[in-house]
GROMACS .gro file of C-alpha atoms in nm:
model
  469
    1UNK     CA    1  13.487  16.262  13.001
    2UNK     CA    2  13.119  16.182  13.028
    3UNK     CA    3  12.992  15.970  12.721
    4UNK     CA    4  12.678  16.079  12.561
    5UNK     CA    5  12.464  15.812  12.474
    6UNK     CA    6  12.209  15.846  12.157
    7UNK     CA    7  11.928  15.612  12.135
    8UNK     CA    8  11.825  15.525  11.770
    9UNK     CA    9  11.444  15.467  11.721
   10UNK     CA   10  11.344  15.212  11.453
   11UNK     CA   11  11.188  15.480  11.234
   12UNK     CA   12  11.147  15.568  10.852
   13UNK     CA   13  11.059  15.863  10.643
   14UNK     CA   14  10.732  15.868  10.500
   15UNK     CA   15  10.697  15.687  10.168
   16UNK     CA   16  10.431  15.658   9.912
   17UNK     CA   17  10.211  15.376   9.778
   18UNK     CA   18  10.003  15.340   9.474
   19UNK     CA   19   9.642  15.254   9.571
   20UNK     CA   20   9.583  15.057   9.251
   21UNK     CA   21   9.880  14.794   9.247
   22UNK     CA   22  10.108  14.877   9.571
   23UNK     CA   23  10.422  15.017   9.393
   24UNK     CA   24  10.599  15.205   9.650
   25UNK     CA   25  10.861  15.491   9.595
   26UNK     CA   26  11.058  15.726   9.832
   27UNK     CA   27  10.888  16.051   9.658
   28UNK     CA   28  10.564  16.165   9.561
   29UNK     CA   29  10.509  16.142   9.178
   30UNK     CA   30  10.153  16.201   8.988
   31UNK     CA   31  10.186  15.887   8.802
   32UNK     CA   32  10.254  15.525   8.892
   33UNK     CA   33  10.561  15.390   8.762
   34UNK     CA   34  10.426  15.034   8.755
   35UNK     CA   35  10.066  15.032   8.660
   36UNK     CA   36  10.077  15.406   8.491
   37UNK     CA   37   9.785  15.512   8.634
   38UNK     CA   38   9.713  15.897   8.752
   39UNK     CA   39   9.659  16.011   9.091
   40UNK     CA   40   9.688  15.689   9.278
   41UNK     CA   41  10.014  15.753   9.466
   42UNK     CA   42   9.919  15.806   9.841
   43UNK     CA   43  10.140  15.881  10.135
   44UNK     CA   44  10.208  15.620  10.374
   45UNK     CA   45  10.466  15.530  10.652
   46UNK     CA   46  10.539  15.587  11.030
   47UNK     CA   47  10.713  15.389  11.270
   48UNK     CA   48  10.861  15.035  11.193
   49UNK     CA   49  10.775  14.782  11.451
   50UNK     CA   50  11.016  14.510  11.514
   51UNK     CA   51  10.955  14.172  11.697
   52UNK     CA   52  11.256  14.062  11.868
   53UNK     CA   53  11.138  13.895  12.182
   54UNK     CA   54  11.025  13.514  12.179
   55UNK     CA   55  10.687  13.458  12.300
   56UNK     CA   56  10.572  13.168  12.492
   57UNK     CA   57  10.463  12.890  12.267
   58UNK     CA   58  10.079  12.787  12.293
   59UNK     CA   59  10.080  12.478  12.091
   60UNK     CA   60  10.421  12.286  12.043
   61UNK     CA   61  10.530  12.204  11.698
   62UNK     CA   62  10.425  11.821  11.602
   63UNK     CA   63  10.581  11.571  11.368
   64UNK     CA   64  10.431  11.588  11.036
   65UNK     CA   65  10.338  11.213  11.055
   66UNK     CA   66  10.136  11.279  11.357
   67UNK     CA   67   9.906  11.534  11.212
   68UNK     CA   68   9.545  11.422  11.130
   69UNK     CA   69   9.504  11.496  10.771
   70UNK     CA   70   9.126  11.405  10.773
   71UNK     CA   71   9.059  11.745  10.917
   72UNK     CA   72   9.106  11.906  10.588
   73UNK     CA   73   8.926  11.648  10.398
   74UNK     CA   74   8.756  11.766  10.058
   75UNK     CA   75   8.363  11.868  10.108
   76UNK     CA   76   8.163  11.838   9.751
   77UNK     CA   77   7.968  12.145   9.687
   78UNK     CA   78   7.700  11.978   9.499
   79UNK     CA   79   7.814  12.143   9.171
   80UNK     CA   80   8.009  11.901   8.951
   81UNK     CA   81   8.243  12.132   8.766
   82UNK     CA   82   8.352  12.360   9.062
   83UNK     CA   83   8.464  12.036   9.245
   84UNK     CA   84   8.659  11.936   8.933
   85UNK     CA   85   8.854  12.248   8.913
   86UNK     CA   86   8.902  12.274   9.294
   87UNK     CA   87   9.029  11.919   9.304
   88UNK     CA   88   8.748  11.757   9.488
   89UNK     CA   89   8.564  12.052   9.659
   90UNK     CA   90   8.610  12.267   9.948
   91UNK     CA   91   8.898  12.205  10.180
   92UNK     CA   92   8.798  12.331  10.542
   93UNK     CA   93   8.958  12.663  10.625
   94UNK     CA   94   9.064  12.732  10.297
   95UNK     CA   95   9.030  13.077  10.148
   96UNK     CA   96   8.925  13.086   9.789
   97UNK     CA   97   8.940  13.406   9.545
   98UNK     CA   98   8.688  13.424   9.253
   99UNK     CA   99   8.769  13.666   9.007
  100UNK     CA  100   8.580  13.760   8.676
  101UNK     CA  101   8.436  14.059   8.501
  102UNK     CA  102   8.108  14.228   8.558
  103UNK     CA  103   7.818  14.010   8.473
  104UNK     CA  104   7.994  13.692   8.393
  105UNK     CA  105   7.804  13.515   8.690
  106UNK     CA  106   8.027  13.530   8.975
  107UNK     CA  107   7.748  13.595   9.234
  108UNK     CA  108   7.524  13.345   9.075
  109UNK     CA  109   7.762  13.036   9.092
  110UNK     CA  110   7.838  13.143   9.467
  111UNK     CA  111   7.483  13.175   9.562
  112UNK     CA  112   7.420  12.826   9.404
  113UNK     CA  113   7.722  12.684   9.596
  114UNK     CA  114   7.610  12.835   9.944
  115UNK     CA  115   7.263  12.697   9.889
  116UNK     CA  116   7.363  12.373   9.772
  117UNK     CA  117   7.632  12.334  10.080
  118UNK     CA  118   7.349  12.493  10.338
  119UNK     CA  119   7.111  12.223  10.195
  120UNK     CA  120   7.364  11.935  10.226
  121UNK     CA  121   7.433  12.023  10.582
  122UNK     CA  122   7.069  12.044  10.706
  123UNK     CA  123   7.010  11.702  10.550
  124UNK     CA  124   7.295  11.506  10.692
  125UNK     CA  125   7.252  11.644  11.041
  126UNK     CA  126   7.591  11.838  11.043
  127UNK     CA  127   7.742  11.943  11.389
  128UNK     CA  128   7.702  12.299  11.274
  129UNK     CA  129   7.360  12.401  11.242
  130UNK     CA  130   7.433  12.755  11.121
  131UNK     CA  131   7.559  12.636  10.773
  132UNK     CA  132   7.657  12.924  10.545
  133UNK     CA  133   7.678  13.286  10.591
  134UNK     CA  134   7.664  13.515  10.271
  135UNK     CA  135   7.806  13.875  10.318
  136UNK     CA  136   7.702  14.100  10.029
  137UNK     CA  137   7.855  14.462  10.012
  138UNK     CA  138   7.724  14.525   9.662
  139UNK     CA  139   7.347  14.450   9.701
  140UNK     CA  140   7.079  14.442   9.959
  141UNK     CA  141   6.959  14.119  10.126
  142UNK     CA  142   6.655  14.159   9.932
  143UNK     CA  143   6.802  14.200   9.622
  144UNK     CA  144   6.985  13.872   9.678
  145UNK     CA  145   6.684  13.688   9.811
  146UNK     CA  146   6.529  13.779   9.463
  147UNK     CA  147   6.810  13.619   9.277
  148UNK     CA  148   6.798  13.329   9.521
  149UNK     CA  149   6.443  13.245   9.416
  150UNK     CA  150   6.485  13.302   9.065
  151UNK     CA  151   6.792  13.029   9.047
  152UNK     CA  152   6.618  12.812   9.321
  153UNK     CA  153   6.878  12.862   9.573
  154UNK     CA  154   6.650  12.934   9.879
  155UNK     CA  155   6.789  12.695  10.148
  156UNK     CA  156   6.744  12.635  10.504
  157UNK     CA  157   7.059  12.729  10.702
  158UNK     CA  158   7.170  12.984  10.451
  159UNK     CA  159   7.208  13.342  10.598
  160UNK     CA  160   7.236  13.678  10.419
  161UNK     CA  161   7.401  13.983  10.546
  162UNK     CA  162   7.457  14.329  10.371
  163UNK     CA  163   7.756  14.478  10.521
  164UNK     CA  164   8.022  14.675  10.401
  165UNK     CA  165   8.199  14.722  10.773
  166UNK     CA  166   8.468  14.459  10.833
  167UNK     CA  167   8.389  14.462  11.192
  168UNK     CA  168   8.029  14.385  11.167
  169UNK     CA  169   8.110  14.098  10.923
  170UNK     CA  170   8.329  13.951  11.159
  171UNK     CA  171   8.050  14.008  11.418
  172UNK     CA  172   7.800  13.779  11.232
  173UNK     CA  173   8.081  13.504  11.191
  174UNK     CA  174   8.119  13.511  11.551
  175UNK     CA  175   7.777  13.485  11.640
  176UNK     CA  176   7.670  13.239  11.376
  177UNK     CA  177   7.979  13.013  11.359
  178UNK     CA  178   7.953  12.926  10.977
  179UNK     CA  179   8.121  12.635  10.819
  180UNK     CA  180   8.119  12.820  10.479
  181UNK     CA  181   8.135  13.222  10.429
  182UNK     CA  182   8.096  13.391  10.109
  183UNK     CA  183   8.195  13.752  10.064
  184UNK     CA  184   8.081  13.945   9.768
  185UNK     CA  185   8.323  14.121   9.716
  186UNK     CA  186   8.617  14.175   9.906
  187UNK     CA  187   8.671  14.516   9.776
  188UNK     CA  188   8.349  14.648   9.929
  189UNK     CA  189   8.430  14.557  10.285
  190UNK     CA  190   8.632  14.849  10.471
  191UNK     CA  191   8.766  14.863  10.811
  192UNK     CA  192   8.738  15.156  11.041
  193UNK     CA  193   9.076  15.121  11.187
  194UNK     CA  194   9.247  15.158  10.845
  195UNK     CA  195   9.280  15.488  10.674
  196UNK     CA  196   9.162  15.499  10.304
  197UNK     CA  197   8.871  15.410  10.107
  198UNK     CA  198   8.710  15.084  10.031
  199UNK     CA  199   8.914  14.880   9.774
  200UNK     CA  200   9.260  15.055   9.819
  201UNK     CA  201   9.564  14.890   9.897
  202UNK     CA  202   9.539  14.932  10.296
  203UNK     CA  203   9.187  14.825  10.302
  204UNK     CA  204   9.224  14.536  10.094
  205UNK     CA  205   9.536  14.417  10.288
  206UNK     CA  206   9.344  14.440  10.630
  207UNK     CA  207   9.010  14.297  10.502
  208UNK     CA  208   9.202  14.002  10.342
  209UNK     CA  209   9.431  13.924  10.653
  210UNK     CA  210   9.139  13.967  10.884
  211UNK     CA  211   8.933  13.718  10.716
  212UNK     CA  212   9.182  13.472  10.660
  213UNK     CA  213   9.278  13.482  11.002
  214UNK     CA  214   8.909  13.398  11.109
  215UNK     CA  215   8.895  13.122  10.823
  216UNK     CA  216   9.209  12.967  10.979
  217UNK     CA  217   9.121  12.997  11.348
  218UNK     CA  218   8.773  12.860  11.282
  219UNK     CA  219   8.845  12.589  10.996
  220UNK     CA  220   8.599  12.803  10.826
  221UNK     CA  221   8.614  12.755  10.423
  222UNK     CA  222   8.592  13.131  10.266
  223UNK     CA  223   8.487  13.202   9.916
  224UNK     CA  224   8.576  13.563   9.825
  225UNK     CA  225   8.454  13.757   9.492
  226UNK     CA  226   8.711  13.965   9.349
  227UNK     CA  227   8.698  14.242   9.103
  228UNK     CA  228   8.897  14.269   8.784
  229UNK     CA  229   9.069  14.543   8.567
  230UNK     CA  230   9.016  14.642   8.225
  231UNK     CA  231   9.307  14.457   8.146
  232UNK     CA  232   9.146  14.132   8.280
  233UNK     CA  233   9.393  14.104   8.602
  234UNK     CA  234   9.258  14.083   8.933
  235UNK     CA  235   9.193  14.438   9.097
  236UNK     CA  236   9.408  14.541   9.367
  237UNK     CA  237   9.756  14.460   9.517
  238UNK     CA  238   9.931  14.144   9.364
  239UNK     CA  239   9.979  14.010   9.732
  240UNK     CA  240   9.612  13.928   9.745
  241UNK     CA  241   9.659  13.623   9.519
  242UNK     CA  242   9.980  13.530   9.731
  243UNK     CA  243   9.776  13.528  10.053
  244UNK     CA  244   9.451  13.295   9.958
  245UNK     CA  245   9.491  12.940   9.908
  246UNK     CA  246   9.303  12.911   9.572
  247UNK     CA  247   9.268  13.178   9.307
  248UNK     CA  248   8.985  13.080   9.042
  249UNK     CA  249   8.899  13.282   8.714
  250UNK     CA  250   8.566  13.298   8.594
  251UNK     CA  251   8.555  13.375   8.212
  252UNK     CA  252   8.289  13.413   7.922
  253UNK     CA  253   8.142  13.652   7.650
  254UNK     CA  254   7.853  13.839   7.727
  255UNK     CA  255   7.680  13.705   7.414
  256UNK     CA  256   7.736  13.337   7.500
  257UNK     CA  257   7.583  13.138   7.789
  258UNK     CA  258   7.912  12.947   7.849
  259UNK     CA  259   8.109  13.018   8.130
  260UNK     CA  260   8.466  12.861   8.189
  261UNK     CA  261   8.619  12.852   8.547
  262UNK     CA  262   8.996  12.809   8.577
  263UNK     CA  263   9.195  12.764   8.870
  264UNK     CA  264   9.491  12.996   8.835
  265UNK     CA  265   9.641  12.882   9.182
  266UNK     CA  266   9.552  12.569   9.399
  267UNK     CA  267   9.726  12.466   9.705
  268UNK     CA  268   9.503  12.144   9.736
  269UNK     CA  269   9.452  12.021   9.380
  270UNK     CA  270   9.545  12.088   9.017
  271UNK     CA  271   9.565  12.416   8.835
  272UNK     CA  272   9.529  12.260   8.475
  273UNK     CA  273   9.167  12.157   8.511
  274UNK     CA  274   8.867  12.385   8.330
  275UNK     CA  275   8.506  12.365   8.475
  276UNK     CA  276   8.212  12.462   8.209
  277UNK     CA  277   7.886  12.618   8.281
  278UNK     CA  278   7.589  12.729   8.123
  279UNK     CA  279   7.463  13.059   8.238
  280UNK     CA  280   7.079  13.117   8.186
  281UNK     CA  281   6.791  13.319   8.368
  282UNK     CA  282   6.694  13.074   8.585
  283UNK     CA  283   7.050  13.005   8.694
  284UNK     CA  284   7.364  12.834   8.664
  285UNK     CA  285   7.437  12.454   8.541
  286UNK     CA  286   7.740  12.273   8.488
  287UNK     CA  287   7.827  12.125   8.159
  288UNK     CA  288   8.013  11.803   8.168
  289UNK     CA  289   8.027  11.757   7.790
  290UNK     CA  290   8.054  12.092   7.620
  291UNK     CA  291   8.212  11.951   7.300
  292UNK     CA  292   7.854  11.983   7.120
  293UNK     CA  293   7.834  12.341   7.187
  294UNK     CA  294   8.137  12.431   6.942
  295UNK     CA  295   8.032  12.201   6.640
  296UNK     CA  296   7.769  12.300   6.395
  297UNK     CA  297   7.551  12.023   6.276
  298UNK     CA  298   7.468  11.989   5.901
  299UNK     CA  299   7.313  11.700   5.684
  300UNK     CA  300   7.572  11.779   5.385
  301UNK     CA  301   7.948  11.833   5.410
  302UNK     CA  302   8.040  12.211   5.371
  303UNK     CA  303   8.350  12.335   5.212
  304UNK     CA  304   8.565  12.547   5.441
  305UNK     CA  305   8.513  12.398   5.754
  306UNK     CA  306   8.740  12.159   5.988
  307UNK     CA  307   8.683  11.995   6.335
  308UNK     CA  308   8.973  12.021   6.564
  309UNK     CA  309   9.026  11.872   6.919
  310UNK     CA  310   9.166  12.157   7.173
  311UNK     CA  311   9.289  12.082   7.516
  312UNK     CA  312   9.126  12.330   7.781
  313UNK     CA  313   9.345  12.213   8.111
  314UNK     CA  314   9.341  11.848   8.086
  315UNK     CA  315   9.026  11.836   7.914
  316UNK     CA  316   8.997  11.774   7.549
  317UNK     CA  317   8.702  11.990   7.381
  318UNK     CA  318   8.606  11.960   7.018
  319UNK     CA  319   8.577  12.264   6.833
  320UNK     CA  320   8.496  12.337   6.472
  321UNK     CA  321   8.679  12.593   6.257
  322UNK     CA  322   8.509  12.797   5.971
  323UNK     CA  323   8.681  12.979   5.657
  324UNK     CA  324   8.538  13.187   5.374
  325UNK     CA  325   8.721  13.323   5.088
  326UNK     CA  326   8.615  13.584   4.866
  327UNK     CA  327   8.805  13.747   4.569
  328UNK     CA  328   8.896  14.091   4.711
  329UNK     CA  329   8.784  14.398   4.537
  330UNK     CA  330   9.054  14.603   4.660
  331UNK     CA  331   9.444  14.592   4.629
  332UNK     CA  332   9.459  14.506   4.989
  333UNK     CA  333   9.298  14.198   5.079
  334UNK     CA  334   9.088  14.191   5.398
  335UNK     CA  335   9.176  13.949   5.690
  336UNK     CA  336   8.901  13.898   5.964
  337UNK     CA  337   8.911  13.641   6.236
  338UNK     CA  338   8.673  13.570   6.532
  339UNK     CA  339   8.766  13.342   6.826
  340UNK     CA  340   9.131  13.297   6.689
  341UNK     CA  341   9.439  13.482   6.693
  342UNK     CA  342   9.470  13.735   6.383
  343UNK     CA  343   9.841  13.731   6.377
  344UNK     CA  344   9.851  13.343   6.398
  345UNK     CA  345   9.601  13.310   6.116
  346UNK     CA  346   9.789  13.556   5.903
  347UNK     CA  347  10.097  13.322   5.957
  348UNK     CA  348   9.903  13.054   5.837
  349UNK     CA  349   9.798  13.222   5.533
  350UNK     CA  350  10.144  13.300   5.440
  351UNK     CA  351  10.262  12.947   5.516
  352UNK     CA  352   9.970  12.812   5.282
  353UNK     CA  353  10.105  13.021   4.996
  354UNK     CA  354  10.475  12.981   5.036
  355UNK     CA  355  10.497  12.612   5.141
  356UNK     CA  356  10.173  12.454   4.986
  357UNK     CA  357  10.102  12.624   4.672
  358UNK     CA  358   9.761  12.791   4.775
  359UNK     CA  359   9.727  13.121   4.620
  360UNK     CA  360   9.570  13.333   4.894
  361UNK     CA  361   9.739  13.698   4.840
  362UNK     CA  362   9.420  13.807   4.627
  363UNK     CA  363   9.134  13.689   4.842
  364UNK     CA  364   8.959  13.849   5.128
  365UNK     CA  365   8.982  13.565   5.405
  366UNK     CA  366   8.712  13.512   5.690
  367UNK     CA  367   8.823  13.272   5.966
  368UNK     CA  368   8.590  13.198   6.271
  369UNK     CA  369   8.492  12.930   6.565
  370UNK     CA  370   8.173  12.826   6.626
  371UNK     CA  371   7.962  12.898   6.938
  372UNK     CA  372   8.200  13.180   7.038
  373UNK     CA  373   8.491  12.981   7.178
  374UNK     CA  374   8.854  13.119   7.167
  375UNK     CA  375   9.115  12.915   7.069
  376UNK     CA  376   9.453  12.988   7.139
  377UNK     CA  377   9.643  12.664   7.158
  378UNK     CA  378   9.915  12.614   6.875
  379UNK     CA  379   9.750  12.262   6.814
  380UNK     CA  380   9.462  12.426   6.632
  381UNK     CA  381   9.694  12.545   6.359
  382UNK     CA  382   9.656  12.237   6.120
  383UNK     CA  383   9.236  12.269   6.125
  384UNK     CA  384   9.276  12.638   6.024
  385UNK     CA  385   9.514  12.557   5.745
  386UNK     CA  386   9.260  12.251   5.613
  387UNK     CA  387   8.947  12.483   5.658
  388UNK     CA  388   9.107  12.753   5.446
  389UNK     CA  389   9.243  12.533   5.176
  390UNK     CA  390   8.903  12.375   5.159
  391UNK     CA  391   8.741  12.715   5.118
  392UNK     CA  392   8.986  12.789   4.840
  393UNK     CA  393   8.937  12.451   4.642
  394UNK     CA  394   8.547  12.429   4.738
  395UNK     CA  395   8.595  12.103   4.850
  396UNK     CA  396   8.450  11.977   5.143
  397UNK     CA  397   8.623  11.742   5.406
  398UNK     CA  398   8.476  11.444   5.546
  399UNK     CA  399   8.219  11.527   5.826
  400UNK     CA  400   8.351  11.256   6.071
  401UNK     CA  401   8.713  11.377   6.036
  402UNK     CA  402   8.932  11.586   6.280
  403UNK     CA  403   9.287  11.746   6.247
  404UNK     CA  404   9.511  11.895   6.512
  405UNK     CA  405   9.900  11.980   6.507
  406UNK     CA  406  10.115  12.268   6.533
  407UNK     CA  407  10.215  12.413   6.183
  408UNK     CA  408  10.546  12.587   6.186
  409UNK     CA  409  10.701  12.859   5.922
  410UNK     CA  410  10.874  12.590   5.728
  411UNK     CA  411  10.540  12.416   5.683
  412UNK     CA  412  10.608  12.133   5.940
  413UNK     CA  413  10.362  12.018   6.141
  414UNK     CA  414  10.497  11.948   6.505
  415UNK     CA  415  10.381  11.718   6.779
  416UNK     CA  416  10.138  11.878   7.030
  417UNK     CA  417  10.044  11.727   7.387
  418UNK     CA  418   9.778  11.474   7.461
  419UNK     CA  419   9.782  11.317   7.106
  420UNK     CA  420   9.612  11.003   7.223
  421UNK     CA  421   9.364  11.181   7.453
  422UNK     CA  422   9.250  11.392   7.177
  423UNK     CA  423   9.182  11.097   6.941
  424UNK     CA  424   9.002  10.893   7.234
  425UNK     CA  425   8.753  11.209   7.269
  426UNK     CA  426   8.703  11.234   6.898
  427UNK     CA  427   8.607  10.840   6.902
  428UNK     CA  428   8.366  10.880   7.207
  429UNK     CA  429   8.187  11.154   6.998
  430UNK     CA  430   8.130  10.929   6.657
  431UNK     CA  431   8.434  11.040   6.465
  432UNK     CA  432   8.617  10.785   6.273
  433UNK     CA  433   8.932  10.950   6.110
  434UNK     CA  434   9.218  11.159   6.237
  435UNK     CA  435   9.494  11.373   6.078
  436UNK     CA  436   9.762  11.397   6.344
  437UNK     CA  437  10.105  11.521   6.351
  438UNK     CA  438  10.404  11.250   6.333
  439UNK     CA  439  10.559  11.222   6.689
  440UNK     CA  440  10.854  10.979   6.803
  441UNK     CA  441  10.630  10.807   7.040
  442UNK     CA  442  10.346  10.771   6.798
  443UNK     CA  443   9.970  10.830   6.871
  444UNK     CA  444   9.919  10.561   7.116
  445UNK     CA  445   9.641  10.291   7.139
  446UNK     CA  446   9.411  10.359   6.844
  447UNK     CA  447   9.035  10.239   6.905
  448UNK     CA  448   8.910   9.993   6.725
  449UNK     CA  449   8.734  10.142   6.375
  450UNK     CA  450   8.927  10.450   6.404
  451UNK     CA  451   9.194  10.551   6.120
  452UNK     CA  452   9.482  10.766   6.205
  453UNK     CA  453   9.716  10.942   5.948
  454UNK     CA  454  10.028  11.119   6.087
  455UNK     CA  455  10.174  11.377   5.853
  456UNK     CA  456  10.495  11.584   5.881
  457UNK     CA  457  10.413  11.875   5.646
  458UNK     CA  458  10.112  12.070   5.587
  459UNK     CA  459  10.134  12.002   5.206
  460UNK     CA  460  10.128  11.639   5.295
  461UNK     CA  461   9.803  11.688   5.488
  462UNK     CA  462   9.632  11.903   5.213
  463UNK     CA  463   9.702  11.628   4.951
  464UNK     CA  464   9.526  11.368   5.186
  465UNK     CA  465   9.199  11.567   5.223
  466UNK     CA  466   9.157  11.760   4.901
  467UNK     CA  467   9.232  11.439   4.693
  468UNK     CA  468   9.135  11.170   4.936
  469UNK     CA  469   9.245  10.828   4.828
   0.00000   0.00000   0.00000
């Protein structure tokens, strides 16, 4: 009897994927099960291609000790704070994603970096005369030129191209062979070979993969601008952050000129560094010592204020906490905060009343920071508690005093990381006294003329400051 052989093809039934977050499902649904967006689930599918045959090796594998690491040496950008965050500068062949809210200054920063890199390449006689290629998909070349003139970013060797087609952008790269490519933004580019509109999951995947392949093949540093969602996360599928080498988040309040740059992911350097920038009408500038922006200057001590030292990454920053208490006219006192976590401030009010004897349940409380800075570190608890107690007793704290430490529900003051680093920063800026949490290792080396008092309970700290010896 003849045997009938059935050939099976490697195929699958069409699936469905969310265009916003990349969530997949076997059947169509109107609402994404991951990001909860409506009408974003689209049909995808087709044949599954499997690579089973080995190809001829073009370049044999080498021992790691024989690889020359100087090819990936850091290239300084000329922007000190950006170099700090990246770990020393730009790495040839690296792909860097810069994300941030609209208007925060992403394009201004990258245009300034592009001009400085192009100027440095022209000045030192670099082997690559083409310099830098800036591809914009959101503005015209004339609009970018106007901003470049305004911020002083017109440089020889900086090329502009207004393109939204991926093939055209890669054509410019093929022709100019730049050592630095800036794409603003990755969600505006699209490929004619992939279905879907620009910014969709399929388009972002194709655009990013093509740009990364070009960057690695040409040893070309690539800076990508990424949009963010209303929740503050990077728009598009999550795999975008996994594909690139560095992910930076640009943060800042619209009413403040200060901008913070954080490295969320960095394959070539630390992820705990923070860069500070001042965004003005004539451009963006690095701020090497931003502590003075968050501390008010008054001739006489004012009650309800306390200076603390917070760690932004590995950088200590001085910040001032202000508090105001007023007798409530209603049965329910008001609790208002600015720059601080409202729930944590409410917890500190309860701790002060129950553990330190401060009667606060009849007072409206207003607690804020200076300069629009946001303090989320628990180490600022002690300064907030002291500011509230100072406002309650209407006794001002010494002007050259700082305080930091985490306060627990039992009133204990817990140790925090970097105690000595915070003390050294306060001493550098002219402060002479500090109230710090007691720790097994102690505060470390104390600068000459600087007085440190360790406390283990918030009531002990209030006794030292409100009734100083």
